[in-house]
Amino acid sequence: NRFAIDNAIGILSNSAQDATLLALLIPYAIHKQRQYIPTLFVVAVLLAKSSTGFGILGLELFFAGLFYFKRWEKVIFMIMASVMVPISGHFILGAKLLNSDGRNTIWATTLTFFLEKVDHLWGAGAGSWIVILPQVQAIAGNKTIFLWAHNDVLQTMFEYGGVGLGLLAVFYLSLLVHARKSPWMFCTLVGMLLGAALQMPFRLFPLCFFYCLMVKEVFKESKICEI
């Protein structure tokens, strides 16, 4: 079934996840000065027609302008990233650009259940969301049943509580601190955080693997800088 396929091959069966991964690769392509590759990735993200992809694309191009250009070129590129990406999204996606596709509802349901019935400190337990929330949605009569919270930050809090979310926040902050001298890594980490807030990259193996590689590269680069 579709759920099994999504778990098996992840991004290959989901255009939003395709767009997420491609957008996350753009800072590295710019860093390596690969001719035409960043442009191809941008075009691919546009063709994927994913609002999440557009969000990550705009954010990362903005930071790329901040880090990789000088003086007035920096301002022009950052303005273009802030204006042209939303305009392109409007023409390609129309109203879907800002349409949550039910995310607002499932986020509110998750947060309400967590606040009312889950231990705030320790959470409901690993893997508990997919056991509990589909039933809650069915009882509420939702037309669409979500199998993930579509927000890995919120789902982490639901399953692991304030302790787990706090540890994740500290770890991620340490990554940003270690990556502060590497523009492409910092851009990618910021994009990863936005993707985690709008999608479920931690629940799909290919993106989890990509995140693990990023963690390895960040600490590797940090050691090189210290030496």
mmCIF file of C-alpha atoms in Angstrom:
data_model
loop_
_atom_site.group_PDB
_atom_site.id
_atom_site.type_symbol
_atom_site.label_atom_id
_atom_site.label_comp_id
_atom_site.label_asym_id
_atom_site.label_seq_id
_atom_site.Cartn_x
_atom_site.Cartn_y
_atom_site.Cartn_z
ATOM 1 C CA ASN A 1 0.000 0.000 0.000
ATOM 2 C CA ARG A 2 0.964 3.673 -0.240
ATOM 3 C CA PHE A 3 2.001 3.890 3.421
ATOM 4 C CA ALA A 4 4.409 0.972 2.982
ATOM 5 C CA ILE A 5 5.841 2.517 -0.194
ATOM 6 C CA ASP A 6 6.405 5.876 1.504
ATOM 7 C CA ASN A 7 8.307 4.207 4.328
ATOM 8 C CA ALA A 8 10.335 2.042 1.964
ATOM 9 C CA ILE A 9 11.488 4.612 -0.571
ATOM 10 C CA GLY A 10 10.479 7.881 1.035
ATOM 11 C CA ILE A 11 11.233 10.784 -1.247
ATOM 12 C CA LEU A 12 10.832 8.754 -4.433
ATOM 13 C CA SER A 13 7.073 8.592 -3.929
ATOM 14 C CA ASN A 14 6.511 12.082 -2.530
ATOM 15 C CA SER A 15 7.134 15.235 -4.551
ATOM 16 C CA ALA A 16 7.274 17.368 -1.397
ATOM 17 C CA GLN A 17 10.143 15.267 -0.050
ATOM 18 C CA ASP A 18 11.826 15.337 -3.471
ATOM 19 C CA ALA A 19 11.677 19.134 -3.373
ATOM 20 C CA THR A 20 12.954 19.183 0.211
ATOM 21 C CA LEU A 21 16.069 17.158 -0.603
ATOM 22 C CA LEU A 22 16.829 19.068 -3.811
ATOM 23 C CA ALA A 23 16.444 22.421 -2.064
ATOM 24 C CA LEU A 24 18.766 21.267 0.728
ATOM 25 C CA LEU A 25 21.453 20.407 -1.852
ATOM 26 C CA ILE A 26 21.490 23.899 -3.366
ATOM 27 C CA PRO A 27 23.872 25.531 -0.814
ATOM 28 C CA TYR A 28 26.422 22.750 -1.353
ATOM 29 C CA ALA A 29 26.170 23.137 -5.141
ATOM 30 C CA ILE A 30 26.718 26.899 -4.817
ATOM 31 C CA HIS A 31 29.639 26.305 -2.455
ATOM 32 C CA LYS A 32 31.306 23.951 -4.953
ATOM 33 C CA GLN A 33 30.656 26.440 -7.767
ATOM 34 C CA ARG A 34 29.159 23.763 -9.972
ATOM 35 C CA GLN A 35 28.040 25.490 -13.151
ATOM 36 C CA TYR A 36 24.325 25.180 -13.888
ATOM 37 C CA ILE A 37 23.772 22.602 -11.109
ATOM 38 C CA PRO A 38 22.220 25.089 -8.628
ATOM 39 C CA THR A 39 19.958 26.354 -11.424
ATOM 40 C CA LEU A 40 18.889 22.817 -12.308
ATOM 41 C CA PHE A 41 18.065 22.122 -8.660
ATOM 42 C CA VAL A 42 16.027 25.333 -8.450
ATOM 43 C CA VAL A 43 14.085 24.374 -11.583
ATOM 44 C CA ALA A 44 13.511 20.866 -10.198
ATOM 45 C CA VAL A 45 12.133 22.300 -6.950
ATOM 46 C CA LEU A 46 9.785 24.565 -8.916
ATOM 47 C CA LEU A 47 8.571 21.629 -11.005
ATOM 48 C CA ALA A 48 7.922 19.545 -7.887
ATOM 49 C CA LYS A 49 5.167 22.045 -7.001
ATOM 50 C CA SER A 50 5.659 21.756 -3.259
ATOM 51 C CA SER A 51 4.902 24.646 -0.912
ATOM 52 C CA THR A 52 7.489 23.258 1.520
ATOM 53 C CA GLY A 53 10.046 23.154 -1.275
ATOM 54 C CA PHE A 54 9.314 26.782 -2.150
ATOM 55 C CA GLY A 55 9.732 27.797 1.490
ATOM 56 C CA ILE A 56 13.105 26.074 1.852
ATOM 57 C CA LEU A 57 14.222 27.372 -1.544
ATOM 58 C CA GLY A 58 13.449 30.988 -0.665
ATOM 59 C CA LEU A 59 15.116 30.701 2.743
ATOM 60 C CA GLU A 60 18.290 29.096 1.432
ATOM 61 C CA LEU A 61 18.660 31.474 -1.526
ATOM 62 C CA PHE A 62 18.264 34.355 0.925
ATOM 63 C CA PHE A 63 21.093 33.022 3.098
ATOM 64 C CA ALA A 64 23.177 32.216 0.016
ATOM 65 C CA GLY A 65 22.896 35.878 -0.979
ATOM 66 C CA LEU A 66 23.866 36.877 2.548
ATOM 67 C CA PHE A 67 27.000 34.711 2.574
ATOM 68 C CA TYR A 68 28.204 34.417 -1.028
ATOM 69 C CA PHE A 69 27.786 37.903 -2.484
ATOM 70 C CA LYS A 70 29.356 41.241 -1.654
ATOM 71 C CA ARG A 71 28.027 44.746 -1.095
ATOM 72 C CA TRP A 72 25.111 45.794 -3.317
ATOM 73 C CA GLU A 73 25.016 42.392 -5.068
ATOM 74 C CA LYS A 74 24.175 40.867 -1.688
ATOM 75 C CA VAL A 75 21.180 43.167 -1.212
ATOM 76 C CA ILE A 76 19.887 42.619 -4.746
ATOM 77 C CA PHE A 77 20.132 38.832 -4.500
ATOM 78 C CA MET A 78 18.473 38.727 -1.094
ATOM 79 C CA ILE A 79 15.617 40.918 -2.328
ATOM 80 C CA MET A 80 15.211 38.732 -5.409
ATOM 81 C CA ALA A 81 15.137 35.597 -3.243
ATOM 82 C CA SER A 82 12.526 37.162 -0.978
ATOM 83 C CA VAL A 83 10.349 38.408 -3.844
ATOM 84 C CA MET A 84 10.856 36.190 -6.875
ATOM 85 C CA VAL A 85 10.418 32.848 -5.105
ATOM 86 C CA PRO A 86 7.023 33.805 -3.592
ATOM 87 C CA ILE A 87 5.912 35.275 -6.933
ATOM 88 C CA SER A 88 6.961 32.100 -8.759
ATOM 89 C CA GLY A 89 5.154 30.047 -6.129
ATOM 90 C CA HIS A 90 2.006 32.106 -6.641
ATOM 91 C CA PHE A 91 2.004 31.498 -10.397
ATOM 92 C CA ILE A 92 2.899 27.805 -10.147
ATOM 93 C CA LEU A 93 0.897 26.779 -7.070
ATOM 94 C CA GLY A 94 -1.745 29.481 -6.834
ATOM 95 C CA ALA A 95 -3.734 29.273 -3.595
ATOM 96 C CA LYS A 96 -1.928 26.033 -2.692
ATOM 97 C CA LEU A 97 1.213 28.024 -1.876
ATOM 98 C CA LEU A 98 -0.200 29.094 1.495
ATOM 99 C CA ASN A 99 -2.667 26.228 1.828
ATOM 100 C CA SER A 100 -1.803 24.072 4.811
ATOM 101 C CA ASP A 101 -3.471 20.997 3.224
ATOM 102 C CA GLY A 102 -4.905 20.081 6.597
ATOM 103 C CA ARG A 103 -1.661 20.603 8.514
ATOM 104 C CA ASN A 104 -3.168 23.290 10.755
ATOM 105 C CA THR A 105 -5.858 20.852 11.844
ATOM 106 C CA ILE A 106 -3.502 17.976 12.618
ATOM 107 C CA TRP A 107 -1.073 20.315 14.407
ATOM 108 C CA ALA A 108 -3.886 21.641 16.580
ATOM 109 C CA THR A 109 -5.139 18.102 17.271
ATOM 110 C CA THR A 110 -1.659 16.920 18.223
ATOM 111 C CA LEU A 111 -0.991 19.880 20.496
ATOM 112 C CA THR A 112 -4.403 19.640 22.196
ATOM 113 C CA PHE A 113 -4.041 15.913 22.880
ATOM 114 C CA PHE A 114 -0.499 16.427 24.167
ATOM 115 C CA LEU A 115 -1.525 19.222 26.551
ATOM 116 C CA GLU A 116 -4.559 17.357 27.858
ATOM 117 C CA LYS A 117 -3.544 13.700 28.000
ATOM 118 C CA VAL A 118 0.225 13.257 27.627
ATOM 119 C CA ASP A 119 2.998 13.579 30.203
ATOM 120 C CA HIS A 120 4.538 16.949 29.301
ATOM 121 C CA LEU A 121 7.955 15.989 30.593
ATOM 122 C CA TRP A 122 8.453 12.523 29.081
ATOM 123 C CA GLY A 123 5.879 12.379 26.286
ATOM 124 C CA ALA A 124 3.734 9.458 25.165
ATOM 125 C CA GLY A 125 6.637 7.239 24.084
ATOM 126 C CA ALA A 126 8.570 6.491 20.909
ATOM 127 C CA GLY A 127 6.312 5.689 17.979
ATOM 128 C CA SER A 128 3.170 6.517 19.945
ATOM 129 C CA TRP A 129 1.853 9.201 17.598
ATOM 130 C CA ILE A 130 0.991 6.808 14.783
ATOM 131 C CA VAL A 131 -0.774 4.513 17.265
ATOM 132 C CA ILE A 132 -2.835 7.169 19.018
ATOM 133 C CA LEU A 133 -3.551 10.082 16.680
ATOM 134 C CA PRO A 134 -5.110 8.213 13.713
ATOM 135 C CA GLN A 135 -7.731 6.894 16.157
ATOM 136 C CA VAL A 136 -8.275 10.375 17.580
ATOM 137 C CA GLN A 137 -8.788 11.750 14.064
ATOM 138 C CA ALA A 138 -11.203 8.943 13.182
ATOM 139 C CA ILE A 139 -13.269 9.531 16.328
ATOM 140 C CA ALA A 140 -13.372 13.250 15.515
ATOM 141 C CA GLY A 141 -14.761 12.392 12.073
ATOM 142 C CA ASN A 142 -11.875 13.867 10.079
ATOM 143 C CA LYS A 143 -12.211 13.255 6.350
ATOM 144 C CA THR A 144 -8.431 12.911 5.964
ATOM 145 C CA ILE A 145 -6.483 10.746 8.391
ATOM 146 C CA PHE A 146 -2.848 11.792 8.803
ATOM 147 C CA LEU A 147 -0.295 9.108 9.644
ATOM 148 C CA TRP A 148 2.349 11.641 10.648
ATOM 149 C CA ALA A 149 2.097 15.004 12.373
ATOM 150 C CA HIS A 150 3.648 16.773 9.353
ATOM 151 C CA ASN A 151 5.837 18.579 11.861
ATOM 152 C CA ASP A 152 8.782 16.639 13.267
ATOM 153 C CA VAL A 153 9.364 19.209 15.993
ATOM 154 C CA LEU A 154 5.799 18.821 17.266
ATOM 155 C CA GLN A 155 5.858 15.038 16.874
ATOM 156 C CA THR A 156 9.143 14.811 18.790
ATOM 157 C CA MET A 157 7.571 16.763 21.639
ATOM 158 C CA PHE A 158 4.496 14.493 21.572
ATOM 159 C CA GLU A 159 6.535 11.279 21.705
ATOM 160 C CA TYR A 160 9.516 12.335 23.854
ATOM 161 C CA GLY A 161 8.110 15.250 25.857
ATOM 162 C CA GLY A 162 9.892 18.381 26.937
ATOM 163 C CA VAL A 163 13.012 16.391 27.846
ATOM 164 C CA GLY A 164 13.384 14.897 24.378
ATOM 165 C CA LEU A 165 12.573 18.142 22.587
ATOM 166 C CA GLY A 166 14.974 20.039 24.817
ATOM 167 C CA LEU A 167 17.815 17.614 24.094
ATOM 168 C CA LEU A 168 17.095 17.836 20.361
ATOM 169 C CA ALA A 169 17.079 21.644 20.535
ATOM 170 C CA VAL A 170 20.429 21.712 22.358
ATOM 171 C CA PHE A 171 21.943 19.295 19.831
ATOM 172 C CA TYR A 172 20.659 21.298 16.868
ATOM 173 C CA LEU A 173 21.873 24.555 18.377
ATOM 174 C CA SER A 174 25.305 22.997 18.774
ATOM 175 C CA LEU A 175 25.239 22.078 15.084
ATOM 176 C CA LEU A 176 24.456 25.679 14.122
ATOM 177 C CA VAL A 177 27.270 26.950 16.361
ATOM 178 C CA HIS A 178 29.764 24.502 14.860
ATOM 179 C CA ALA A 179 28.611 25.371 11.325
ATOM 180 C CA ARG A 180 28.729 29.152 11.783
ATOM 181 C CA LYS A 181 32.003 29.443 9.822
ATOM 182 C CA SER A 182 30.778 27.303 6.937
ATOM 183 C CA PRO A 183 28.087 29.185 4.965
ATOM 184 C CA TRP A 184 26.792 26.220 2.977
ATOM 185 C CA MET A 185 26.449 24.066 6.086
ATOM 186 C CA PHE A 186 24.710 26.828 8.024
ATOM 187 C CA CYS A 187 22.289 27.429 5.113
ATOM 188 C CA THR A 188 21.527 23.725 4.867
ATOM 189 C CA LEU A 189 20.918 23.378 8.612
ATOM 190 C CA VAL A 190 18.498 26.310 8.598
ATOM 191 C CA GLY A 191 16.671 24.764 5.634
ATOM 192 C CA MET A 192 16.571 21.412 7.428
ATOM 193 C CA LEU A 193 14.930 23.047 10.436
ATOM 194 C CA LEU A 194 12.234 24.642 8.282
ATOM 195 C CA GLY A 195 11.634 21.323 6.537
ATOM 196 C CA ALA A 196 11.250 19.573 9.900
ATOM 197 C CA ALA A 197 8.676 22.173 10.947
ATOM 198 C CA LEU A 198 6.556 21.666 7.823
ATOM 199 C CA GLN A 199 7.103 18.027 6.882
ATOM 200 C CA MET A 200 8.312 14.755 8.388
ATOM 201 C CA PRO A 201 11.920 14.298 7.169
ATOM 202 C CA PHE A 202 12.942 12.450 10.364
ATOM 203 C CA ARG A 203 10.361 9.764 9.487
ATOM 204 C CA LEU A 204 11.780 8.967 6.018
ATOM 205 C CA PHE A 205 15.006 7.009 5.678
ATOM 206 C CA PRO A 206 16.617 8.888 2.731
ATOM 207 C CA LEU A 207 16.267 12.255 4.466
ATOM 208 C CA CYS A 208 17.330 10.780 7.815
ATOM 209 C CA PHE A 209 20.456 9.475 6.092
ATOM 210 C CA PHE A 210 21.088 12.905 4.583
ATOM 211 C CA TYR A 211 20.724 14.499 8.019
ATOM 212 C CA CYS A 212 23.241 12.012 9.473
ATOM 213 C CA LEU A 213 25.723 12.917 6.739
ATOM 214 C CA MET A 214 25.242 16.593 7.546
ATOM 215 C CA VAL A 215 25.936 15.989 11.243
ATOM 216 C CA LYS A 216 29.125 14.120 10.317
ATOM 217 C CA GLU A 217 30.285 16.895 7.968
ATOM 218 C CA VAL A 218 29.521 19.679 10.457
ATOM 219 C CA PHE A 219 31.616 18.174 13.224
ATOM 220 C CA LYS A 220 34.332 17.141 10.768
ATOM 221 C CA GLU A 221 34.559 20.700 9.423
ATOM 222 C CA SER A 222 34.543 22.059 12.967
ATOM 223 C CA LYS A 223 37.574 19.930 13.901
ATOM 224 C CA ILE A 224 39.442 21.081 10.778
ATOM 225 C CA CYS A 225 38.751 24.734 11.668
ATOM 226 C CA GLU A 226 39.968 24.216 15.249
ATOM 227 C CA ILE A 227 43.229 22.664 14.037
#
